[in-house]
Amino acid sequence: MEKEFNPFLVTGYKHADYFCDRKQETAQIKKHIANHINTTLFAIRRIGKTGLIHHVFNSYAKNKKIVCLYVDILGTKNLKEFTNELATVIYNRFPEHQGIGKKIIAGIKLLRPLISFDELSGNPQLSFDLSDSKRYEKTIQQLFLFLDSQNIQIVFAIDEFQQILEYPEKNTEALLRTYIQSLKNTHFIFCGSNQKMMHELFNNAKRPFFASCSNIHLDFIDKKIYADFIANMFHQNKRKISSQSIDFILDFTCCHTFYTQYFCNYLFASGGKNIQLHHVQSIALEILKLNENTFYQYRNLLTMAQWQLLQAISKEEKLYKAHSKAFITKHKLGTSSMVSRGIEALLEKELIFYNTSVETPYYETYDKFLMRWMQHK
Ligand SMILES: Nc1ncnc2c1ncn2[C@@H]1O[C@H](COP(=O)(O)OP(=O)(O)O)[C@@H](O)[C@H]1O
Ligand SMILES: [Mg+2]
């Protein structure tokens, strides 16, 4: 029997059919594109930033006037690697033998890249062997200008953009800003999962990108909408799932996209045709057991005090008053300054995050499965 397709994706993007909601954010980004405004996407990790970019791009799939380019620069360490990524993405996006593609490929080749083939995907990879970083700066500018002069509208998404802050070439930010500013037909979506660095890049008045983009904040998917989506995915595959079960899942994952997708993927794979509350409860325990090794690895990264604080925050679920006497004594956390230091460390290691997109901000454990596991301990 042919294996059934699991509609709950835990990596990448396939099709709008498997993508839940984000209607308003999609419309907003498209509006920016139509009005030639650059966008920055802010959100915590694994909530669906990258997915949303692909969803927006997918909506232009049949539009011949707009060309969408996506580059993830997380793996790049310097301006040279950034240039190589950029050139590779552009090169692979255009068919070599047709109209505009022909021109673009010929243009890129004038910059004399070395072309090799990726061992895994077999796709061409471009790299430049230039003598100094000034030449890479020039190459980036030429790539952008060349694309921009083709009389097509280009949307360029640069994911994990905060990575440029790690480059030894400290002027990267300023020069990209300058190049981008001069383009007429090319518009950008910047996105990144390190919120602190992204805010520093775009919301610090002293930095080049300040006020250059329109910000979109990506929040949790609405619970009711997610519940309908989950029910639909099961129903379309001739399976039943009780609404109590769906409520349990969305509570368990706090509606966080990745954890919800993971849970539903696992549940779907388990094959039940008529899913009831006790099924999802036992699946939840299975998932926690399966991830236990990862949780112990987290523990090795922390001091005992930090681990205890993380456990306390997990138990609270939403910690509004980190310095209150009640919280500190309830969990035997020592002094207020110890808690302060611990919170700094946990934020730095991205094991917790500070949710400021609500009226009263709070601290919360990032990994929802770790949070539930700690609550069980
Ligand atoms: N709206 C959505 N509906 C269904 N699945 C989604 C949605 N957004 C993201 N996902 C899935 O959740 C996971 C995490 O999303 P991703 O876009 O990688 O997060 P981020 O870029 O914010 O870290 C991915 O595997 C993706 O397939
Ligand atoms: Mg991402």
PDB file of N, CA, C and O in Angstrom, residues 233-293:
ATOM      1  N   MET A 233      -7.309  18.696   8.396  1.00  0.00           N
ATOM      2  CA  MET A 233      -6.244  17.821   7.887  1.00  0.00           C
ATOM      3  C   MET A 233      -6.564  16.357   8.181  1.00  0.00           C
ATOM      4  O   MET A 233      -6.343  15.481   7.354  1.00  0.00           O
ATOM      5  N   PHE A 234      -7.109  16.098   9.367  1.00  0.00           N
ATOM      6  CA  PHE A 234      -7.473  14.710   9.699  1.00  0.00           C
ATOM      7  C   PHE A 234      -8.685  14.264   8.880  1.00  0.00           C
ATOM      8  O   PHE A 234      -8.679  13.180   8.304  1.00  0.00           O
ATOM      9  N   HIS A 235      -9.703  15.143   8.807  1.00  0.00           N
ATOM     10  CA  HIS A 235     -10.923  14.782   8.069  1.00  0.00           C
ATOM     11  C   HIS A 235     -10.643  14.507   6.597  1.00  0.00           C
ATOM     12  O   HIS A 235     -11.178  13.572   6.024  1.00  0.00           O
ATOM     13  N   GLN A 236      -9.777  15.334   6.013  1.00  0.00           N
ATOM     14  CA  GLN A 236      -9.443  15.137   4.589  1.00  0.00           C
ATOM     15  C   GLN A 236      -8.787  13.785   4.350  1.00  0.00           C
ATOM     16  O   GLN A 236      -8.778  13.280   3.238  1.00  0.00           O
ATOM     17  N   ASN A 237      -8.210  13.235   5.395  1.00  0.00           N
ATOM     18  CA  ASN A 237      -7.564  11.923   5.274  1.00  0.00           C
ATOM     19  C   ASN A 237      -8.438  10.820   5.882  1.00  0.00           C
ATOM     20  O   ASN A 237      -7.928   9.789   6.311  1.00  0.00           O
ATOM     21  N   LYS A 238      -9.736  11.128   5.940  1.00  0.00           N
ATOM     22  CA  LYS A 238     -10.726  10.154   6.413  1.00  0.00           C
ATOM     23  C   LYS A 238     -10.443   9.651   7.823  1.00  0.00           C
ATOM     24  O   LYS A 238     -10.569   8.470   8.133  1.00  0.00           O
ATOM     25  N   ARG A 239     -10.024  10.590   8.674  1.00  0.00           N
ATOM     26  CA  ARG A 239      -9.808  10.233  10.076  1.00  0.00           C
ATOM     27  C   ARG A 239     -10.651  11.166  10.929  1.00  0.00           C
ATOM     28  O   ARG A 239     -10.938  12.291  10.549  1.00  0.00           O
ATOM     29  N   LYS A 240     -10.968  10.681  12.116  1.00  0.00           N
ATOM     30  CA  LYS A 240     -11.735  11.518  13.040  1.00  0.00           C
ATOM     31  C   LYS A 240     -10.846  11.895  14.213  1.00  0.00           C
ATOM     32  O   LYS A 240     -10.038  11.097  14.662  1.00  0.00           O
ATOM     33  N   ILE A 241     -11.034  13.116  14.683  1.00  0.00           N
ATOM     34  CA  ILE A 241     -10.318  13.519  15.900  1.00  0.00           C
ATOM     35  C   ILE A 241     -11.284  14.347  16.740  1.00  0.00           C
ATOM     36  O   ILE A 241     -11.956  15.251  16.223  1.00  0.00           O
ATOM     37  N   SER A 242     -11.380  14.040  18.020  1.00  0.00           N
ATOM     38  CA  SER A 242     -12.346  14.755  18.860  1.00  0.00           C
ATOM     39  C   SER A 242     -11.847  16.167  19.150  1.00  0.00           C
ATOM     40  O   SER A 242     -10.641  16.418  19.165  1.00  0.00           O
ATOM     41  N   SER A 243     -12.784  17.086  19.370  1.00  0.00           N
ATOM     42  CA  SER A 243     -12.368  18.463  19.625  1.00  0.00           C
ATOM     43  C   SER A 243     -11.625  18.564  20.960  1.00  0.00           C
ATOM     44  O   SER A 243     -10.725  19.390  21.121  1.00  0.00           O
ATOM     45  N   GLN A 244     -11.965  17.681  21.889  1.00  0.00           N
ATOM     46  CA  GLN A 244     -11.224  17.632  23.162  1.00  0.00           C
ATOM     47  C   GLN A 244      -9.746  17.316  22.925  1.00  0.00           C
ATOM     48  O   GLN A 244      -8.865  17.871  23.574  1.00  0.00           O
ATOM     49  N   SER A 245      -9.509  16.394  21.990  1.00  0.00           N
ATOM     50  CA  SER A 245      -8.123  16.014  21.674  1.00  0.00           C
ATOM     51  C   SER A 245      -7.367  17.208  21.114  1.00  0.00           C
ATOM     52  O   SER A 245      -6.221  17.464  21.476  1.00  0.00           O
ATOM     53  N   ILE A 246      -8.030  17.942  20.217  1.00  0.00           N
ATOM     54  CA  ILE A 246      -7.352  19.104  19.607  1.00  0.00           C
ATOM     55  C   ILE A 246      -7.074  20.163  20.669  1.00  0.00           C
ATOM     56  O   ILE A 246      -5.988  20.744  20.703  1.00  0.00           O
ATOM     57  N   ASP A 247      -8.032  20.385  21.560  1.00  0.00           N
ATOM     58  CA  ASP A 247      -7.805  21.348  22.645  1.00  0.00           C
ATOM     59  C   ASP A 247      -6.598  20.942  23.484  1.00  0.00           C
ATOM     60  O   ASP A 247      -5.774  21.776  23.860  1.00  0.00           O
ATOM     61  N   PHE A 248      -6.520  19.644  23.752  1.00  0.00           N
ATOM     62  CA  PHE A 248      -5.400  19.156  24.559  1.00  0.00           C
ATOM     63  C   PHE A 248      -4.072  19.462  23.854  1.00  0.00           C
ATOM     64  O   PHE A 248      -3.131  19.979  24.459  1.00  0.00           O
ATOM     65  N   ILE A 249      -4.003  19.174  22.559  1.00  0.00           N
ATOM     66  CA  ILE A 249      -2.753  19.398  21.804  1.00  0.00           C
ATOM     67  C   ILE A 249      -2.361  20.878  21.866  1.00  0.00           C
ATOM     68  O   ILE A 249      -1.226  21.221  22.187  1.00  0.00           O
ATOM     69  N   LEU A 250      -3.326  21.752  21.581  1.00  0.00           N
ATOM     70  CA  LEU A 250      -3.000  23.179  21.511  1.00  0.00           C
ATOM     71  C   LEU A 250      -2.640  23.756  22.881  1.00  0.00           C
ATOM     72  O   LEU A 250      -1.854  24.699  22.968  1.00  0.00           O
ATOM     73  N   ASP A 251      -3.197  23.173  23.946  1.00  0.00           N
ATOM     74  CA  ASP A 251      -2.768  23.588  25.291  1.00  0.00           C
ATOM     75  C   ASP A 251      -1.360  23.087  25.561  1.00  0.00           C
ATOM     76  O   ASP A 251      -0.510  23.813  26.071  1.00  0.00           O
ATOM     77  N   PHE A 252      -1.134  21.834  25.197  1.00  0.00           N
ATOM     78  CA  PHE A 252       0.158  21.198  25.463  1.00  0.00           C
ATOM     79  C   PHE A 252       1.293  21.952  24.767  1.00  0.00           C
ATOM     80  O   PHE A 252       2.372  22.125  25.314  1.00  0.00           O
ATOM     81  N   THR A 253       1.048  22.415  23.547  1.00  0.00           N
ATOM     82  CA  THR A 253       2.091  23.088  22.758  1.00  0.00           C
ATOM     83  C   THR A 253       2.014  24.609  22.876  1.00  0.00           C
ATOM     84  O   THR A 253       2.802  25.314  22.234  1.00  0.00           O
ATOM     85  N   CYS A 254       1.062  25.103  23.662  1.00  0.00           N
ATOM     86  CA  CYS A 254       0.825  26.546  23.796  1.00  0.00           C
ATOM     87  C   CYS A 254       0.634  27.201  22.428  1.00  0.00           C
ATOM     88  O   CYS A 254       1.002  28.363  22.224  1.00  0.00           O
ATOM     89  N   CYS A 255       0.136  26.430  21.473  1.00  0.00           N
ATOM     90  CA  CYS A 255      -0.141  26.958  20.132  1.00  0.00           C
ATOM     91  C   CYS A 255       1.122  27.338  19.364  1.00  0.00           C
ATOM     92  O   CYS A 255       1.049  27.969  18.304  1.00  0.00           O
ATOM     93  N   HIS A 256       2.272  26.986  19.890  1.00  0.00           N
ATOM     94  CA  HIS A 256       3.527  27.297  19.196  1.00  0.00           C
ATOM     95  C   HIS A 256       3.610  26.437  17.929  1.00  0.00           C
ATOM     96  O   HIS A 256       3.477  25.212  17.989  1.00  0.00           O
ATOM     97  N   THR A 257       3.838  27.081  16.792  1.00  0.00           N
ATOM     98  CA  THR A 257       3.715  26.400  15.495  1.00  0.00           C
ATOM     99  C   THR A 257       4.538  25.109  15.390  1.00  0.00           C
ATOM    100  O   THR A 257       3.997  24.051  15.074  1.00  0.00           O
ATOM    101  N   PHE A 258       5.840  25.211  15.638  1.00  0.00           N
ATOM    102  CA  PHE A 258       6.671  24.028  15.432  1.00  0.00           C
ATOM    103  C   PHE A 258       6.228  22.856  16.307  1.00  0.00           C
ATOM    104  O   PHE A 258       6.093  21.721  15.833  1.00  0.00           O
ATOM    105  N   TYR A 259       5.958  23.125  17.590  1.00  0.00           N
ATOM    106  CA  TYR A 259       5.607  22.034  18.516  1.00  0.00           C
ATOM    107  C   TYR A 259       4.238  21.449  18.168  1.00  0.00           C
ATOM    108  O   TYR A 259       4.019  20.249  18.294  1.00  0.00           O
ATOM    109  N   THR A 260       3.351  22.317  17.689  1.00  0.00           N
ATOM    110  CA  THR A 260       2.034  21.840  17.276  1.00  0.00           C
ATOM    111  C   THR A 260       2.148  20.947  16.040  1.00  0.00           C
ATOM    112  O   THR A 260       1.544  19.867  15.984  1.00  0.00           O
ATOM    113  N   GLN A 261       2.959  21.409  15.078  1.00  0.00           N
ATOM    114  CA  GLN A 261       3.154  20.618  13.859  1.00  0.00           C
ATOM    115  C   GLN A 261       3.791  19.270  14.190  1.00  0.00           C
ATOM    116  O   GLN A 261       3.397  18.239  13.679  1.00  0.00           O
ATOM    117  N   TYR A 262       4.780  19.325  15.071  1.00  0.00           N
ATOM    118  CA  TYR A 262       5.491  18.105  15.470  1.00  0.00           C
ATOM    119  C   TYR A 262       4.522  17.116  16.131  1.00  0.00           C
ATOM    120  O   TYR A 262       4.484  15.938  15.789  1.00  0.00           O
ATOM    121  N   PHE A 263       3.722  17.635  17.048  1.00  0.00           N
ATOM    122  CA  PHE A 263       2.762  16.782  17.765  1.00  0.00           C
ATOM    123  C   PHE A 263       1.795  16.142  16.769  1.00  0.00           C
ATOM    124  O   PHE A 263       1.572  14.922  16.767  1.00  0.00           O
ATOM    125  N   CYS A 264       1.221  16.971  15.903  1.00  0.00           N
ATOM    126  CA  CYS A 264       0.216  16.469  14.956  1.00  0.00           C
ATOM    127  C   CYS A 264       0.842  15.512  13.948  1.00  0.00           C
ATOM    128  O   CYS A 264       0.209  14.535  13.539  1.00  0.00           O
ATOM    129  N   ASN A 265       2.059  15.777  13.545  1.00  0.00           N
ATOM    130  CA  ASN A 265       2.760  14.887  12.621  1.00  0.00           C
ATOM    131  C   ASN A 265       2.917  13.505  13.264  1.00  0.00           C
ATOM    132  O   ASN A 265       2.627  12.479  12.657  1.00  0.00           O
ATOM    133  N   TYR A 266       3.343  13.519  14.505  1.00  0.00           N
ATOM    134  CA  TYR A 266       3.561  12.267  15.252  1.00  0.00           C
ATOM    135  C   TYR A 266       2.244  11.516  15.435  1.00  0.00           C
ATOM    136  O   TYR A 266       2.149  10.308  15.238  1.00  0.00           O
ATOM    137  N   LEU A 267       1.219  12.274  15.777  1.00  0.00           N
ATOM    138  CA  LEU A 267      -0.108  11.689  15.990  1.00  0.00           C
ATOM    139  C   LEU A 267      -0.644  11.091  14.685  1.00  0.00           C
ATOM    140  O   LEU A 267      -1.170   9.973  14.664  1.00  0.00           O
ATOM    141  N   PHE A 268      -0.498  11.852  13.613  1.00  0.00           N
ATOM    142  CA  PHE A 268      -0.967  11.382  12.307  1.00  0.00           C
ATOM    143  C   PHE A 268      -0.233  10.096  11.920  1.00  0.00           C
ATOM    144  O   PHE A 268      -0.841   9.123  11.468  1.00  0.00           O
ATOM    145  N   ALA A 269       1.084  10.099  12.149  1.00  0.00           N
ATOM    146  CA  ALA A 269       1.906   8.942  11.791  1.00  0.00           C
ATOM    147  C   ALA A 269       1.542   7.699  12.614  1.00  0.00           C
ATOM    148  O   ALA A 269       1.759   6.575  12.173  1.00  0.00           O
ATOM    149  N   SER A 270       0.973   7.932  13.781  1.00  0.00           N
ATOM    150  CA  SER A 270       0.640   6.788  14.633  1.00  0.00           C
ATOM    151  C   SER A 270      -0.580   6.013  14.093  1.00  0.00           C
ATOM    152  O   SER A 270      -0.885   4.921  14.563  1.00  0.00           O
ATOM    153  N   GLY A 271      -1.282   6.620  13.135  1.00  0.00           N
ATOM    154  CA  GLY A 271      -2.250   5.870  12.342  1.00  0.00           C
ATOM    155  C   GLY A 271      -3.682   5.745  12.853  1.00  0.00           C
ATOM    156  O   GLY A 271      -4.502   5.131  12.180  1.00  0.00           O
ATOM    157  N   GLY A 272      -3.994   6.315  14.016  1.00  0.00           N
ATOM    158  CA  GLY A 272      -5.350   6.193  14.569  1.00  0.00           C
ATOM    159  C   GLY A 272      -6.421   6.732  13.627  1.00  0.00           C
ATOM    160  O   GLY A 272      -6.212   7.735  12.950  1.00  0.00           O
ATOM    161  N   LYS A 273      -7.577   6.061  13.585  1.00  0.00           N
ATOM    162  CA  LYS A 273      -8.651   6.509  12.682  1.00  0.00           C
ATOM    163  C   LYS A 273      -9.742   7.283  13.434  1.00  0.00           C
ATOM    164  O   LYS A 273     -10.533   7.991  12.832  1.00  0.00           O
ATOM    165  N   ASN A 274      -9.782   7.073  14.744  1.00  0.00           N
ATOM    166  CA  ASN A 274     -10.800   7.765  15.548  1.00  0.00           C
ATOM    167  C   ASN A 274     -10.144   8.211  16.857  1.00  0.00           C
ATOM    168  O   ASN A 274     -10.160   7.495  17.849  1.00  0.00           O
ATOM    169  N   ILE A 275      -9.552   9.387  16.786  1.00  0.00           N
ATOM    170  CA  ILE A 275      -8.655   9.806  17.865  1.00  0.00           C
ATOM    171  C   ILE A 275      -9.424  10.452  19.027  1.00  0.00           C
ATOM    172  O   ILE A 275     -10.198  11.389  18.829  1.00  0.00           O
ATOM    173  N   GLN A 276      -9.186   9.918  20.193  1.00  0.00           N
ATOM    174  CA  GLN A 276      -9.832  10.426  21.410  1.00  0.00           C
ATOM    175  C   GLN A 276      -8.776  10.965  22.381  1.00  0.00           C
ATOM    176  O   GLN A 276      -7.577  10.725  22.194  1.00  0.00           O
ATOM    177  N   LEU A 277      -9.286  11.646  23.426  1.00  0.00           N
ATOM    178  CA  LEU A 277      -8.391  12.303  24.375  1.00  0.00           C
ATOM    179  C   LEU A 277      -7.296  11.381  24.920  1.00  0.00           C
ATOM    180  O   LEU A 277      -6.124  11.762  24.982  1.00  0.00           O
ATOM    181  N   HIS A 278      -7.656  10.154  25.309  1.00  0.00           N
ATOM    182  CA  HIS A 278      -6.619   9.299  25.911  1.00  0.00           C
ATOM    183  C   HIS A 278      -5.507   8.944  24.923  1.00  0.00           C
ATOM    184  O   HIS A 278      -4.370   8.741  25.316  1.00  0.00           O
ATOM    185  N   HIS A 279      -5.820   8.939  23.610  1.00  0.00           N
ATOM    186  CA  HIS A 279      -4.769   8.697  22.622  1.00  0.00           C
ATOM    187  C   HIS A 279      -3.765   9.837  22.639  1.00  0.00           C
ATOM    188  O   HIS A 279      -2.559   9.611  22.709  1.00  0.00           O
ATOM    189  N   VAL A 280      -4.278  11.070  22.561  1.00  0.00           N
ATOM    190  CA  VAL A 280      -3.335  12.205  22.481  1.00  0.00           C
ATOM    191  C   VAL A 280      -2.545  12.354  23.787  1.00  0.00           C
ATOM    192  O   VAL A 280      -1.380  12.748  23.774  1.00  0.00           O
ATOM    193  N   GLN A 281      -3.188  11.981  24.902  1.00  0.00           N
ATOM    194  CA  GLN A 281      -2.447  12.056  26.166  1.00  0.00           C
ATOM    195  C   GLN A 281      -1.267  11.088  26.162  1.00  0.00           C
ATOM    196  O   GLN A 281      -0.167  11.423  26.606  1.00  0.00           O
ATOM    197  N   SER A 282      -1.495   9.888  25.644  1.00  0.00           N
ATOM    198  CA  SER A 282      -0.368   8.952  25.656  1.00  0.00           C
ATOM    199  C   SER A 282       0.669   9.315  24.591  1.00  0.00           C
ATOM    200  O   SER A 282       1.865   9.124  24.784  1.00  0.00           O
ATOM    201  N   ILE A 283       0.223   9.928  23.489  1.00  0.00           N
ATOM    202  CA  ILE A 283       1.189  10.425  22.487  1.00  0.00           C
ATOM    203  C   ILE A 283       2.079  11.505  23.114  1.00  0.00           C
ATOM    204  O   ILE A 283       3.294  11.544  22.891  1.00  0.00           O
ATOM    205  N   ALA A 284       1.456  12.375  23.928  1.00  0.00           N
ATOM    206  CA  ALA A 284       2.230  13.444  24.579  1.00  0.00           C
ATOM    207  C   ALA A 284       3.361  12.844  25.410  1.00  0.00           C
ATOM    208  O   ALA A 284       4.509  13.305  25.328  1.00  0.00           O
ATOM    209  N   LEU A 285       3.061  11.811  26.171  1.00  0.00           N
ATOM    210  CA  LEU A 285       4.096  11.183  27.001  1.00  0.00           C
ATOM    211  C   LEU A 285       5.173  10.539  26.135  1.00  0.00           C
ATOM    212  O   LEU A 285       6.364  10.630  26.428  1.00  0.00           O
ATOM    213  N   GLU A 286       4.747   9.928  25.036  1.00  0.00           N
ATOM    214  CA  GLU A 286       5.723   9.319  24.114  1.00  0.00           C
ATOM    215  C   GLU A 286       6.687  10.372  23.568  1.00  0.00           C
ATOM    216  O   GLU A 286       7.893  10.141  23.490  1.00  0.00           O
ATOM    217  N   ILE A 287       6.124  11.514  23.191  1.00  0.00           N
ATOM    218  CA  ILE A 287       6.973  12.579  22.632  1.00  0.00           C
ATOM    219  C   ILE A 287       7.990  13.058  23.668  1.00  0.00           C
ATOM    220  O   ILE A 287       9.168  13.243  23.360  1.00  0.00           O
ATOM    221  N   LEU A 288       7.535  13.218  24.899  1.00  0.00           N
ATOM    222  CA  LEU A 288       8.458  13.678  25.944  1.00  0.00           C
ATOM    223  C   LEU A 288       9.574  12.659  26.154  1.00  0.00           C
ATOM    224  O   LEU A 288      10.746  13.008  26.283  1.00  0.00           O
ATOM    225  N   LYS A 289       9.192  11.397  26.182  1.00  0.00           N
ATOM    226  CA  LYS A 289      10.178  10.318  26.369  1.00  0.00           C
ATOM    227  C   LYS A 289      11.200  10.332  25.222  1.00  0.00           C
ATOM    228  O   LYS A 289      12.407  10.247  25.445  1.00  0.00           O
ATOM    229  N   LEU A 290      10.674  10.507  24.037  1.00  0.00           N
ATOM    230  CA  LEU A 290      11.524  10.492  22.838  1.00  0.00           C
ATOM    231  C   LEU A 290      12.555  11.622  22.849  1.00  0.00           C
ATOM    232  O   LEU A 290      13.654  11.488  22.313  1.00  0.00           O
ATOM    233  N   ASN A 291      12.169  12.739  23.462  1.00  0.00           N
ATOM    234  CA  ASN A 291      13.042  13.918  23.454  1.00  0.00           C
ATOM    235  C   ASN A 291      13.900  14.051  24.709  1.00  0.00           C
ATOM    236  O   ASN A 291      14.629  15.027  24.865  1.00  0.00           O
ATOM    237  N   GLU A 292      13.818  13.050  25.589  1.00  0.00           N
ATOM    238  CA  GLU A 292      14.498  13.150  26.871  1.00  0.00           C
ATOM    239  C   GLU A 292      16.013  13.386  26.721  1.00  0.00           C
ATOM    240  O   GLU A 292      16.589  14.179  27.461  1.00  0.00           O
ATOM    241  N   ASN A 293      16.622  12.722  25.763  1.00  0.00           N
ATOM    242  CA  ASN A 293      18.072  12.899  25.558  1.00  0.00           C
ATOM    243  C   ASN A 293      18.431  14.353  25.327  1.00  0.00           C
ATOM    244  O   ASN A 293      19.416  14.848  25.857  1.00  0.00           O
TER     245      ASN A 293
END
